[in-house]
Short mmCIF file of C-alpha atoms and ligand atoms in Angstrom, two decimals:
data_model
loop_
_atom_site.label_atom_id
_atom_site.label_comp_id
_atom_site.label_asym_id
_atom_site.label_seq_id
_atom_site.Cartn_x
_atom_site.Cartn_y
_atom_site.Cartn_z
CA MET A 243 118.89 127.05 92.74
CA ASN A 244 121.30 124.17 92.33
CA THR A 245 120.26 121.18 90.29
CA ARG A 246 120.23 118.69 93.12
CA ARG A 247 118.03 120.87 95.31
CA LYS A 248 115.69 121.51 92.41
CA PHE A 249 115.55 117.80 91.71
CA LEU A 250 114.68 117.04 95.31
CA GLN A 251 111.93 119.65 95.33
CA ASP A 252 110.50 118.41 92.04
CA THR A 253 110.71 114.86 93.27
CA ALA A 254 109.00 115.71 96.54
CA LEU A 255 106.24 117.56 94.73
CA LEU A 256 105.61 114.82 92.24
CA ALA A 257 106.23 111.70 94.14
CA GLY A 258 106.87 112.06 97.85
CA THR A 259 109.89 110.84 99.75
CA PHE A 260 109.86 107.27 98.44
CA GLY A 261 108.21 108.01 95.13
CA LEU A 262 109.23 107.95 91.54
CA GLY A 263 111.93 110.14 90.06
CA ALA A 264 110.85 113.49 88.71
CA ASN A 265 113.14 113.02 85.71
CA THR A 266 111.42 109.81 84.69
CA VAL A 267 107.98 111.25 85.26
CA SER A 268 108.59 114.66 83.71
CA ALA A 269 110.32 113.06 80.74
CA GLY A 270 106.99 111.48 79.92
CA ILE A 271 108.25 107.91 80.33
CA ILE A 272 105.50 107.40 82.88
CA PRO A 273 102.42 109.59 82.44
CA LYS A 274 101.73 111.51 85.65
CA SER A 275 98.15 110.25 85.66
CA THR A 276 99.28 106.63 85.88
CA VAL A 277 102.24 106.96 88.25
CA TYR A 278 101.99 104.68 91.23
CA LEU A 279 103.51 106.26 94.31
CA ASP A 280 105.11 104.56 97.28
CA LYS A 281 102.92 106.67 99.52
CA LEU A 282 102.13 104.96 102.81
CA THR A 283 99.76 107.51 104.38
CA ASP A 284 96.65 109.45 103.45
CA ALA A 285 96.07 113.18 103.91
CA SER A 286 95.33 112.70 107.62
CA GLY A 287 98.66 110.93 108.21
CA LYS A 288 97.09 107.50 108.75
CA TYR A 289 98.57 104.51 106.95
CA ALA A 290 96.43 103.85 103.90
CA LEU A 291 96.22 101.44 100.98
CA ALA A 292 97.03 103.15 97.67
CA PRO A 293 95.06 102.03 94.60
CA LEU A 294 96.46 99.09 92.68
CA PRO A 295 98.06 100.44 89.48
CA TYR A 296 96.31 97.74 87.36
CA ALA A 297 93.35 95.35 87.38
CA TYR A 298 93.41 92.17 89.47
CA ASN A 299 93.79 90.05 86.31
CA ALA A 300 96.51 92.22 84.73
CA LEU A 301 99.39 90.00 85.83
CA GLU A 302 97.95 86.75 84.45
CA PRO A 303 99.14 84.15 83.69
CA VAL A 304 102.16 84.78 85.95
CA ILE A 305 99.99 85.71 88.95
CA ASP A 306 96.27 84.86 88.81
CA ALA A 307 93.53 87.42 89.50
CA LYS A 308 92.25 85.74 92.70
CA THR A 309 95.73 85.74 94.23
CA VAL A 310 96.22 89.44 93.45
CA GLU A 311 92.76 90.28 94.81
CA LEU A 312 93.23 88.41 98.10
CA HIS A 313 96.84 89.55 98.45
CA TYR A 314 95.97 93.22 97.99
CA SER A 315 92.52 93.53 99.53
CA ALA A 316 92.96 91.12 102.46
CA HIS A 317 96.64 90.61 103.26
CA HIS A 318 98.11 94.01 102.41
CA LYS A 319 95.06 95.78 103.81
CA GLY A 320 95.47 93.83 107.04
CA TYR A 321 99.00 95.17 107.51
CA VAL A 322 97.70 98.71 106.99
CA THR A 323 94.94 98.23 109.55
CA ASN A 324 97.27 96.69 112.10
CA ALA A 325 99.97 99.34 111.62
CA ASN A 326 97.35 101.97 112.43
CA LYS A 327 96.24 99.95 115.49
CA ALA A 328 99.84 99.80 116.72
CA GLU A 329 100.16 103.58 116.35
CA GLU A 330 96.92 104.04 118.27
CA GLY A 331 98.13 101.74 121.05
CA LEU A 332 101.37 103.67 121.33
CA ALA A 333 99.54 107.01 121.40
CA LYS A 334 97.34 105.69 124.21
CA ALA A 335 100.41 104.50 126.12
CA ARG A 336 102.02 107.95 125.85
CA GLU A 337 98.76 109.55 126.96
CA THR A 338 98.25 107.32 130.00
CA GLY A 339 101.90 106.63 130.84
CA ASP A 340 101.06 102.91 130.86
CA TYR A 341 103.77 101.10 128.88
CA ALA A 342 102.86 97.56 129.99
CA LEU A 343 102.20 96.53 126.35
CA ILE A 344 105.14 98.38 124.84
CA LYS A 345 106.82 95.24 123.44
CA HIS A 346 103.60 94.17 121.79
CA TYR A 347 102.94 97.50 120.07
CA GLU A 348 106.54 98.12 118.97
CA LYS A 349 106.69 94.63 117.48
CA GLU A 350 103.33 95.08 115.78
CA LEU A 351 104.46 98.41 114.34
CA ALA A 352 107.73 97.03 112.92
CA PHE A 353 106.02 93.98 111.39
CA ASN A 354 102.93 95.66 109.95
CA LEU A 355 104.51 98.91 108.79
CA SER A 356 107.31 96.98 107.08
CA GLY A 357 104.64 94.78 105.49
CA HIS A 358 102.76 97.84 104.27
CA MET A 359 105.96 99.34 102.83
CA LEU A 360 107.15 96.19 101.06
CA HIS A 361 103.74 95.43 99.55
CA THR A 362 103.39 99.02 98.32
CA ILE A 363 106.72 98.63 96.51
CA TYR A 364 105.85 95.11 95.31
CA TRP A 365 102.70 96.24 93.46
CA SER A 366 104.58 99.00 91.68
CA ASN A 367 107.45 96.61 90.83
CA LEU A 368 105.07 94.54 88.69
CA SER A 369 103.44 95.34 85.37
CA PRO A 370 101.68 93.32 82.66
CA THR A 371 104.30 94.22 80.07
CA GLY A 372 107.61 93.46 81.76
CA GLY A 373 110.89 94.68 80.30
CA GLU A 374 114.61 94.89 81.05
CA PRO A 375 116.73 97.38 83.01
CA SER A 376 118.76 100.02 81.19
CA GLY A 377 120.69 103.24 81.78
CA ALA A 378 122.14 104.14 85.18
CA LEU A 379 120.48 101.23 86.96
CA LEU A 380 121.87 98.67 84.51
CA ALA A 381 125.33 100.25 84.85
CA ALA A 382 125.09 99.95 88.65
CA ILE A 383 123.96 96.33 88.36
CA VAL A 384 126.95 95.48 86.15
CA ARG A 385 129.28 97.40 88.50
CA ASP A 386 128.06 95.65 91.68
CA PHE A 387 127.12 92.17 90.43
CA GLY A 388 129.25 91.73 87.31
CA SER A 389 126.26 91.31 84.98
CA LEU A 390 122.47 91.35 84.87
CA ASN A 391 122.50 87.56 84.70
CA ASN A 392 124.56 87.42 87.91
CA LEU A 393 122.01 89.65 89.65
CA LYS A 394 119.12 87.50 88.41
CA ALA A 395 120.88 84.32 89.57
CA GLN A 396 121.73 85.69 93.02
CA MET A 397 118.32 87.28 93.47
CA GLY A 398 116.56 84.09 92.39
CA ALA A 399 118.66 81.90 94.67
CA ALA A 400 118.35 84.22 97.66
CA THR A 401 114.59 84.59 97.22
CA SER A 402 114.02 80.85 96.74
CA ALA A 403 116.00 80.08 99.89
CA VAL A 404 114.15 82.45 102.23
CA GLU A 405 113.22 80.44 105.30
CA ALA A 406 109.41 80.25 105.63
CA SER A 407 107.63 83.57 104.95
CA GLY A 408 109.61 86.50 103.58
CA TRP A 409 111.02 88.43 100.67
CA GLY A 410 113.92 88.72 98.27
CA ILE A 411 115.13 92.31 98.09
CA LEU A 412 117.34 94.31 95.76
CA GLY A 413 118.26 97.50 97.58
CA TYR A 414 120.56 100.48 97.42
CA LEU A 415 122.68 101.36 100.43
CA PRO A 416 123.53 105.09 100.46
CA ALA A 417 126.29 104.55 103.03
CA THR A 418 128.29 102.53 100.50
CA GLY A 419 126.77 103.74 97.24
CA LYS A 420 126.19 100.11 96.23
CA LEU A 421 123.37 97.75 95.37
CA LEU A 422 122.79 94.71 97.60
CA VAL A 423 120.64 91.60 97.45
CA LEU A 424 119.17 90.61 100.78
CA GLN A 425 116.82 88.01 102.11
CA CYS A 426 114.08 89.17 104.45
CA GLU A 427 112.17 86.98 106.90
CA ASN A 428 108.63 88.04 107.71
CA HIS A 429 108.68 91.71 106.65
CA GLN A 430 111.40 93.15 108.84
CA LYS A 431 114.12 90.63 109.72
CA LEU A 432 117.61 90.22 108.18
CA SER A 433 117.68 93.75 106.82
CA VAL A 434 120.61 96.18 106.88
CA TRP A 435 120.11 99.60 108.41
CA GLY A 436 119.67 102.33 105.85
CA ILE A 437 119.00 100.15 102.82
CA ILE A 438 116.45 101.50 100.35
CA PRO A 439 114.44 98.72 98.71
CA LEU A 440 114.19 99.03 94.92
CA LEU A 441 112.81 95.63 93.91
CA VAL A 442 111.06 93.24 96.28
CA ILE A 443 109.68 89.75 95.63
CA ASP A 444 107.09 88.43 98.05
CA VAL A 445 107.53 84.72 98.82
CA TRP A 446 104.94 84.38 101.53
CA GLU A 447 102.72 81.47 100.45
CA HIS A 448 99.77 83.87 100.04
CA ALA A 449 101.67 85.43 97.09
CA TYR A 450 101.67 82.26 94.96
CA TYR A 451 100.05 79.22 96.56
CA LEU A 452 96.69 79.22 94.68
CA ASN A 453 98.46 78.83 91.37
CA TYR A 454 101.85 77.34 92.18
CA GLN A 455 101.15 75.39 95.39
CA ASN A 456 104.56 74.35 96.78
CA ARG A 457 106.46 75.32 93.61
CA ARG A 458 107.92 78.57 94.94
CA ALA A 459 110.87 78.37 92.53
CA ASP A 460 108.48 78.31 89.52
CA TYR A 461 106.74 81.48 90.76
CA ILE A 462 110.11 83.20 91.24
CA ALA A 463 111.31 82.07 87.81
CA ASN A 464 108.21 83.68 86.22
CA ILE A 465 108.46 87.02 88.05
CA PRO A 466 111.00 88.57 85.61
CA LYS A 467 108.28 88.38 82.91
CA ILE A 468 106.24 90.99 84.78
CA LEU A 469 108.92 93.21 86.35
CA ASN A 470 108.41 96.94 85.82
CA TRP A 471 112.01 98.09 85.41
CA ILE A 472 110.87 101.67 84.80
CA THR A 473 109.63 102.07 88.38
CA ILE A 474 112.62 100.13 89.73
CA ALA A 475 114.98 102.49 87.86
CA ALA A 476 113.00 105.52 89.01
CA ARG A 477 113.31 104.38 92.62
CA TYR A 478 117.07 103.95 92.10
CA GLU A 479 117.37 107.46 90.64
CA VAL A 480 115.61 108.93 93.67
CA ALA A 481 117.68 106.85 96.10
CA VAL A 482 120.95 108.03 94.54
CA ALA A 483 119.83 111.65 94.19
CA THR A 484 118.61 111.94 97.78
CA SER A 485 121.62 110.36 99.45
MN1 MN3 B 593 102.38 89.44 100.84
#
């Protein structure tokens, strides 16, 4: 069996399509028992909320416990619920042949499923300990942005300048083999087809307002203190290996 195929099989077994790299996991960098997977569905195929990989207060003082609790258990959960409702509405439409509400359900699906996906990645992007990128990911950052500082500056500026509710995103585009920084409005606008998000920063007000009020830039400036570069690198390894 060739190495790439074996890697893909191992990766699929351990982590699912969007999960963490088998090499990182099997190397013991992340214990299997604590790996947080970007898994969007449960065993029945319904969208489901995965457990938070840490306690609500684990990200303090950068993000306070109440914000994490509300963000995860109310906001993220709401996107999961509404993505399932959209799927149910579309199933009913197919069953009855009545597509009068097609625009509504397709829009709901894009918004809520994208919200579910980005929040799932967001939780795994954060950790109480923080760190810095290294290895293949750092090399790609230097190749595509010139330096880690350039990436941080562009990512910070792009994320701060998102109009209203949205995200800053570092992604990998298989079609070019390059990393890109994008802004995202809501959960699904301003993206590029095919991009695989590696690092996402939520700048909806619900992500920071209890603690930072209108100081979005302060929240963004503090995020690097709690970035989990191990899971970001693992996501990059999978993105490169599967494309
Ligand atoms: Mn959010």
